[in-house]
PDB file of C-alpha atoms and ligand atoms in Angstrom:
ATOM      1  CA  MET A 246       2.085   9.591   3.008  1.00 94.00           C
ATOM      2  CA  LEU A 247       2.803   6.166   4.430  1.00 97.00           C
ATOM      3  CA  ALA A 248       1.254   3.021   2.916  1.00 98.00           C
ATOM      4  CA  VAL A 249       1.354  -0.299   4.771  1.00 98.00           C
ATOM      5  CA  PHE A 250       0.429  -3.623   3.170  1.00 98.00           C
ATOM      6  CA  THR A 251      -1.073  -6.001   5.690  1.00 97.00           C
ATOM      7  CA  GLN A 252      -2.625  -9.446   5.481  1.00 96.00           C
ATOM      8  CA  GLY A 253      -3.375 -10.057   9.137  1.00 95.00           C
ATOM      9  CA  GLY A 254      -3.642  -6.422  10.268  1.00 96.00           C
ATOM     10  CA  ASP A 255      -0.785  -6.391  12.755  1.00 96.00           C
ATOM     11  CA  SER A 256       1.451  -4.182  10.647  1.00 96.00           C
ATOM     12  CA  ALA A 257      -1.315  -1.566  10.327  1.00 97.00           C
ATOM     13  CA  ARG A 258      -1.925  -1.625  14.089  1.00 97.00           C
ATOM     14  CA  ARG A 259       1.761  -1.191  14.814  1.00 96.00           C
ATOM     15  CA  MET A 260       2.046   1.755  12.449  1.00 97.00           C
ATOM     16  CA  SER A 261      -1.108   3.336  13.912  1.00 97.00           C
ATOM     17  CA  ARG A 262       0.377   3.145  17.396  1.00 97.00           C
ATOM     18  CA  LEU A 263       3.158   5.529  16.342  1.00 96.00           C
ATOM     19  CA  ARG A 264       0.565   8.347  15.973  1.00 97.00           C
ATOM     20  CA  SER A 265       2.408   9.712  12.974  1.00 95.00           C
ATOM     21  CA  LYS A 266       1.610  13.186  11.674  1.00 96.00           C
ATOM     22  CA  ILE A 267       1.656  12.001   8.085  1.00 94.00           C
ATOM     23  CA  PRO A 268      -1.379  10.149   6.628  1.00 95.00           C
ATOM     24  CA  LEU A 269      -1.371   6.374   7.179  1.00 97.00           C
ATOM     25  CA  LEU A 270      -2.987   4.189   4.536  1.00 97.00           C
ATOM     26  CA  ALA A 271      -3.492   0.449   5.007  1.00 98.00           C
ATOM     27  CA  PHE A 272      -3.847  -1.817   1.955  1.00 98.00           C
ATOM     28  CA  THR A 273      -5.142  -5.345   2.476  1.00 97.00           C
ATOM     29  CA  PRO A 274      -6.680  -8.109   0.359  1.00 97.00           C
ATOM     30  CA  GLU A 275      -8.829  -9.253   3.331  1.00 97.00           C
ATOM     31  CA  PRO A 276     -12.244  -7.544   3.800  1.00 98.00           C
ATOM     32  CA  VAL A 277     -12.354  -8.459   7.510  1.00 98.00           C
ATOM     33  CA  VAL A 278      -8.888  -7.038   8.102  1.00 98.00           C
ATOM     34  CA  ARG A 279      -9.892  -3.927   6.234  1.00 98.00           C
ATOM     35  CA  SER A 280     -12.870  -3.416   8.551  1.00 98.00           C
ATOM     36  CA  GLN A 281     -10.740  -3.974  11.649  1.00 97.00           C
ATOM     37  CA  ALA A 282      -7.935  -1.695  10.457  1.00 97.00           C
ATOM     38  CA  ALA A 283     -10.454   1.078   9.806  1.00 97.00           C
ATOM     39  CA  LEU A 284     -11.052   1.220  13.565  1.00 97.00           C
ATOM     40  CA  SER A 285      -7.406   1.912  14.370  1.00 97.00           C
ATOM     41  CA  TRP A 286      -6.337   5.483  15.070  1.00 97.00           C
ATOM     42  CA  GLY A 287      -5.594   7.502  11.932  1.00 97.00           C
ATOM     43  CA  VAL A 288      -5.812   4.604   9.482  1.00 98.00           C
ATOM     44  CA  GLU A 289      -7.482   4.938   6.101  1.00 97.00           C
ATOM     45  CA  THR A 290      -8.102   1.574   4.435  1.00 97.00           C
ATOM     46  CA  PHE A 291      -8.085   0.178   0.918  1.00 97.00           C
ATOM     47  CA  LEU A 292      -9.135  -3.281  -0.255  1.00 97.00           C
ATOM     48  CA  THR A 293      -6.675  -4.485  -2.892  1.00 96.00           C
ATOM     49  CA  PRO A 294      -6.097  -7.608  -4.976  1.00 95.00           C
ATOM     50  CA  THR A 295      -3.527 -10.136  -3.763  1.00 95.00           C
ATOM     51  CA  VAL A 296      -0.231  -9.528  -5.533  1.00 94.00           C
ATOM     52  CA  LYS A 297       2.923 -11.532  -6.157  1.00 93.00           C
ATOM     53  CA  HIS A 298       5.459  -8.728  -6.390  1.00 93.00           C
ATOM     54  CA  THR A 299       6.129  -5.559  -4.443  1.00 95.00           C
ATOM     55  CA  ASP A 300       6.223  -3.677  -7.755  1.00 95.00           C
ATOM     56  CA  GLU A 301       2.495  -4.435  -8.057  1.00 94.00           C
ATOM     57  CA  MET A 302       1.976  -3.012  -4.580  1.00 96.00           C
ATOM     58  CA  VAL A 303       3.477   0.332  -5.475  1.00 96.00           C
ATOM     59  CA  ARG A 304       1.363   0.311  -8.621  1.00 95.00           C
ATOM     60  CA  GLN A 305      -1.703  -0.018  -6.385  1.00 95.00           C
ATOM     61  CA  VAL A 306      -0.529   2.926  -4.331  1.00 96.00           C
ATOM     62  CA  ASP A 307      -0.096   4.954  -7.522  1.00 95.00           C
ATOM     63  CA  GLN A 308      -3.580   4.049  -8.713  1.00 94.00           C
ATOM     64  CA  ALA A 309      -5.269   4.791  -5.409  1.00 94.00           C
ATOM     65  CA  MET A 310      -3.546   8.149  -4.908  1.00 94.00           C
ATOM     66  CA  LEU A 311      -3.541   9.498  -8.442  1.00 94.00           C
ATOM     67  CA  ALA A 312      -7.122   8.436  -9.311  1.00 89.00           C
ATOM     68  CA  ASP A 313      -8.527  10.559  -6.488  1.00 80.00           C
ATOM     69  CA  HIS A 314      -6.030  13.379  -7.161  1.00 89.00           C
ATOM     70  CA  ARG A 315      -5.044  12.935  -3.558  1.00 86.00           C
ATOM     71  CA  LEU A 316      -1.428  13.390  -4.470  1.00 92.00           C
ATOM     72  CA  GLU A 317       0.450  14.413  -7.573  1.00 94.00           C
ATOM     73  CA  ARG A 318       2.927  12.621  -9.807  1.00 95.00           C
ATOM     74  CA  GLY A 319       6.362  13.099  -8.280  1.00 96.00           C
ATOM     75  CA  ASP A 320       5.151  13.233  -4.679  1.00 96.00           C
ATOM     76  CA  VAL A 321       6.912  10.754  -2.427  1.00 97.00           C
ATOM     77  CA  ALA A 322       5.257   7.864  -0.585  1.00 97.00           C
ATOM     78  CA  VAL A 323       6.791   5.493   1.930  1.00 97.00           C
ATOM     79  CA  VAL A 324       5.635   1.894   1.395  1.00 98.00           C
ATOM     80  CA  VAL A 325       5.987  -0.736   4.133  1.00 97.00           C
ATOM     81  CA  ALA A 326       5.412  -4.377   3.172  1.00 97.00           C
ATOM     82  CA  GLY A 327       6.691  -7.906   3.331  1.00 95.00           C
ATOM     83  CA  SER A 328       8.926  -8.860   0.467  1.00 95.00           C
ATOM     84  CA  PRO A 329       8.198 -11.249  -1.192  1.00 94.00           C
ATOM     85  CA  PRO A 330       4.474 -10.660  -0.618  1.00 94.00           C
ATOM     86  CA  GLY A 331       1.968 -13.236   0.557  1.00 90.00           C
ATOM     87  CA  ILE A 332       3.468 -14.468   3.833  1.00 90.00           C
ATOM     88  CA  PRO A 333       1.626 -13.147   6.913  1.00 88.00           C
ATOM     89  CA  GLY A 334       4.010 -11.938   9.598  1.00 89.00           C
ATOM     90  CA  SER A 335       6.854 -11.243   7.189  1.00 93.00           C
ATOM     91  CA  THR A 336       6.847  -7.433   7.067  1.00 94.00           C
ATOM     92  CA  ASN A 337      10.481  -6.606   6.361  1.00 95.00           C
ATOM     93  CA  ALA A 338      10.724  -3.893   3.732  1.00 97.00           C
ATOM     94  CA  LEU A 339      10.483  -0.142   3.396  1.00 97.00           C
ATOM     95  CA  ARG A 340      10.549   1.550   0.031  1.00 97.00           C
ATOM     96  CA  VAL A 341      10.563   5.224  -0.850  1.00 98.00           C
ATOM     97  CA  HIS A 342       8.410   5.498  -3.960  1.00 98.00           C
ATOM     98  CA  ARG A 343       7.871   8.405  -6.336  1.00 97.00           C
ATOM     99  CA  LEU A 344       4.176   8.495  -7.247  1.00 97.00           C
ATOM    100  CA  GLY A 345       3.473   7.773 -10.885  1.00 96.00           C
ATOM    101  CA  ASP A 346       6.642   5.784 -11.520  1.00 96.00           C
ATOM    102  CA  ALA A 347       4.728   2.470 -11.511  1.00 96.00           C
ATOM    103  CA  THR A 348       1.697   3.557 -13.549  1.00 93.00           C
ATOM    104  CA  ASP A 349       3.985   5.440 -15.943  1.00 93.00           C
ATOM    105  CA  GLY A 350       6.165   2.319 -16.314  1.00 93.00           C
ATOM    106  CA  VAL A 351       9.447   4.162 -15.831  1.00 92.00           C
ATOM    107  CA  ALA A 352      11.313   0.883 -15.219  1.00 92.00           C
ATOM    108  CA  PRO A 353      11.030  -2.482 -17.059  1.00 89.00           C
ATOM    109  CA  ALA A 354       9.710  -4.272 -13.934  1.00 88.00           C
ATOM    110  CA  TYR A 355       6.772  -1.866 -13.765  1.00 91.00           C
ATOM    111  CA  ARG A 356       5.939  -2.463 -17.409  1.00 88.00           C
ATOM    112  CA  ASP A 357       5.844  -6.245 -16.749  1.00 80.00           C
ATOM    113  CA  SER A 358       3.767  -6.094 -13.592  1.00 74.00           C
ATOM    114  CA  GLY A 359       0.471  -5.816 -15.502  1.00 67.00           C
ATOM    115  CA  GLU A 360      -2.945  -4.854 -14.268  1.00 67.00           C
ATOM    116  CA  PRO A 361      -3.518  -5.764 -10.627  1.00 61.00           C
ATOM    117  CA  GLY A 362      -7.294  -5.291 -10.736  1.00 72.00           C
ATOM    118  CA  ASP A 363      -9.595  -2.960  -8.898  1.00 79.00           C
ATOM    119  CA  ILE A 364      -8.853  -1.164  -5.673  1.00 85.00           C
ATOM    120  CA  GLU A 365     -11.843  -0.568  -3.438  1.00 86.00           C
ATOM    121  CA  HIS A 366     -11.690   2.441  -1.181  1.00 82.00           C
TER     122      HIS A 366
HETATM  123  N1  ATP B 626      -2.337  -7.312  -1.440  1.00 96.27           N
HETATM  124  C1  ATP B 626      -1.407  -8.137  -0.965  1.00 96.27           C
HETATM  125  N2  ATP B 626      -0.963  -9.163  -1.732  1.00 96.27           N
HETATM  126  C2  ATP B 626      -0.009  -9.998  -1.284  1.00 96.27           C
HETATM  127  N3  ATP B 626       0.582  -9.894  -0.085  1.00 96.27           N
HETATM  128  C3  ATP B 626       0.191  -8.898   0.706  1.00 96.27           C
HETATM  129  C4  ATP B 626      -0.816  -7.980   0.313  1.00 96.27           C
HETATM  130  N4  ATP B 626      -0.995  -7.103   1.328  1.00 96.27           N
HETATM  131  C5  ATP B 626      -0.146  -7.468   2.285  1.00 96.27           C
HETATM  132  N5  ATP B 626       0.583  -8.543   1.931  1.00 96.27           N
HETATM  133  C6  ATP B 626       1.661  -9.192   2.691  1.00 96.27           C
HETATM  134  O1  ATP B 626       1.245  -9.430   4.016  1.00 96.27           O
HETATM  135  C7  ATP B 626       2.374  -9.478   4.848  1.00 96.27           C
HETATM  136  C8  ATP B 626       2.176  -8.609   6.042  1.00 96.27           C
HETATM  137  O2  ATP B 626       1.013  -9.031   6.679  1.00 96.27           O
HETATM  138  P1  ATP B 626       0.750  -8.796   8.191  1.00 96.27           P
HETATM  139  O3  ATP B 626       0.296  -7.414   8.399  1.00 96.27           O
HETATM  140  O4  ATP B 626      -0.124  -9.914   8.626  1.00 96.27           O
HETATM  141  O5  ATP B 626       2.192  -8.931   8.759  1.00 96.27           O
HETATM  142  P2  ATP B 626       2.507  -8.857  10.214  1.00 96.27           P
HETATM  143  O6  ATP B 626       1.763  -7.768  10.811  1.00 96.27           O
HETATM  144  O7  ATP B 626       3.978  -8.802  10.276  1.00 96.27           O
HETATM  145  O8  ATP B 626       1.928 -10.301  10.629  1.00 96.27           O
HETATM  146  P3  ATP B 626       1.154 -11.002  11.792  1.00 96.27           P
HETATM  147  O9  ATP B 626      -0.266 -10.472  11.690  1.00 96.27           O
HETATM  148  O10 ATP B 626       1.209 -12.456  11.404  1.00 96.27           O
HETATM  149  O11 ATP B 626       1.892 -10.661  13.026  1.00 96.27           O
HETATM  150  C9  ATP B 626       3.536  -8.988   4.044  1.00 96.27           C
HETATM  151  O12 ATP B 626       4.311 -10.079   3.588  1.00 96.27           O
HETATM  152  C10 ATP B 626       2.858  -8.304   2.880  1.00 96.27           C
HETATM  153  O13 ATP B 626       3.678  -8.278   1.759  1.00 96.27           O
HETATM  154  C1  PYR B 627       8.231  -2.477   0.354  1.00 96.27           C
HETATM  155  C2  PYR B 627       8.482  -2.650  -1.058  1.00 96.27           C
HETATM  156  O1  PYR B 627       7.729  -2.132  -1.848  1.00 96.27           O
HETATM  157  C3  PYR B 627       9.636  -3.413  -1.503  1.00 96.27           C
HETATM  158  O2  PYR B 627      10.059  -4.357  -0.848  1.00 96.27           O
HETATM  159  O3  PYR B 627      10.133  -3.130  -2.579  1.00 96.27           O
END
């Protein structure tokens, strides 16, 4: 599973163009971008709160995937984002994340990152 965090939508469009065989999920804080991204090939969209740290992004991925039992703890997700978050056009990071690590708080940074709010699918 590949999760892309996008503010303007370009990153989601670029990932969609690759026609990957693995599921592509786009997370955005912008309702309009969410609607546009949903029209791109193979993209499933999630509306998320704006975050300040990439650790909060992976927490959102954990919440979205584990709540629906879409994936299991220990499954691996690839997360593409801009680090630090909040600057459109700054996508520059790829992280391999083990699902559950953020919501389980396996590292101190995850325990500090708090509740990001609701994710709307
Ligand atoms: N929920 C969020 N909270 C904070 N920042 C976010 C969130 N979702 C995405 N971002 C940030 O948005 C940026 C990527 O947005 P975008 O998709 O617009 O980039 P891009 O495609 O490179 O830009 P552009 O559309 O300007 O060409 C990254 O810095 C990413 O961290
Ligand atoms: C992409 C991401 O989650 C990071 O920069 O850590």
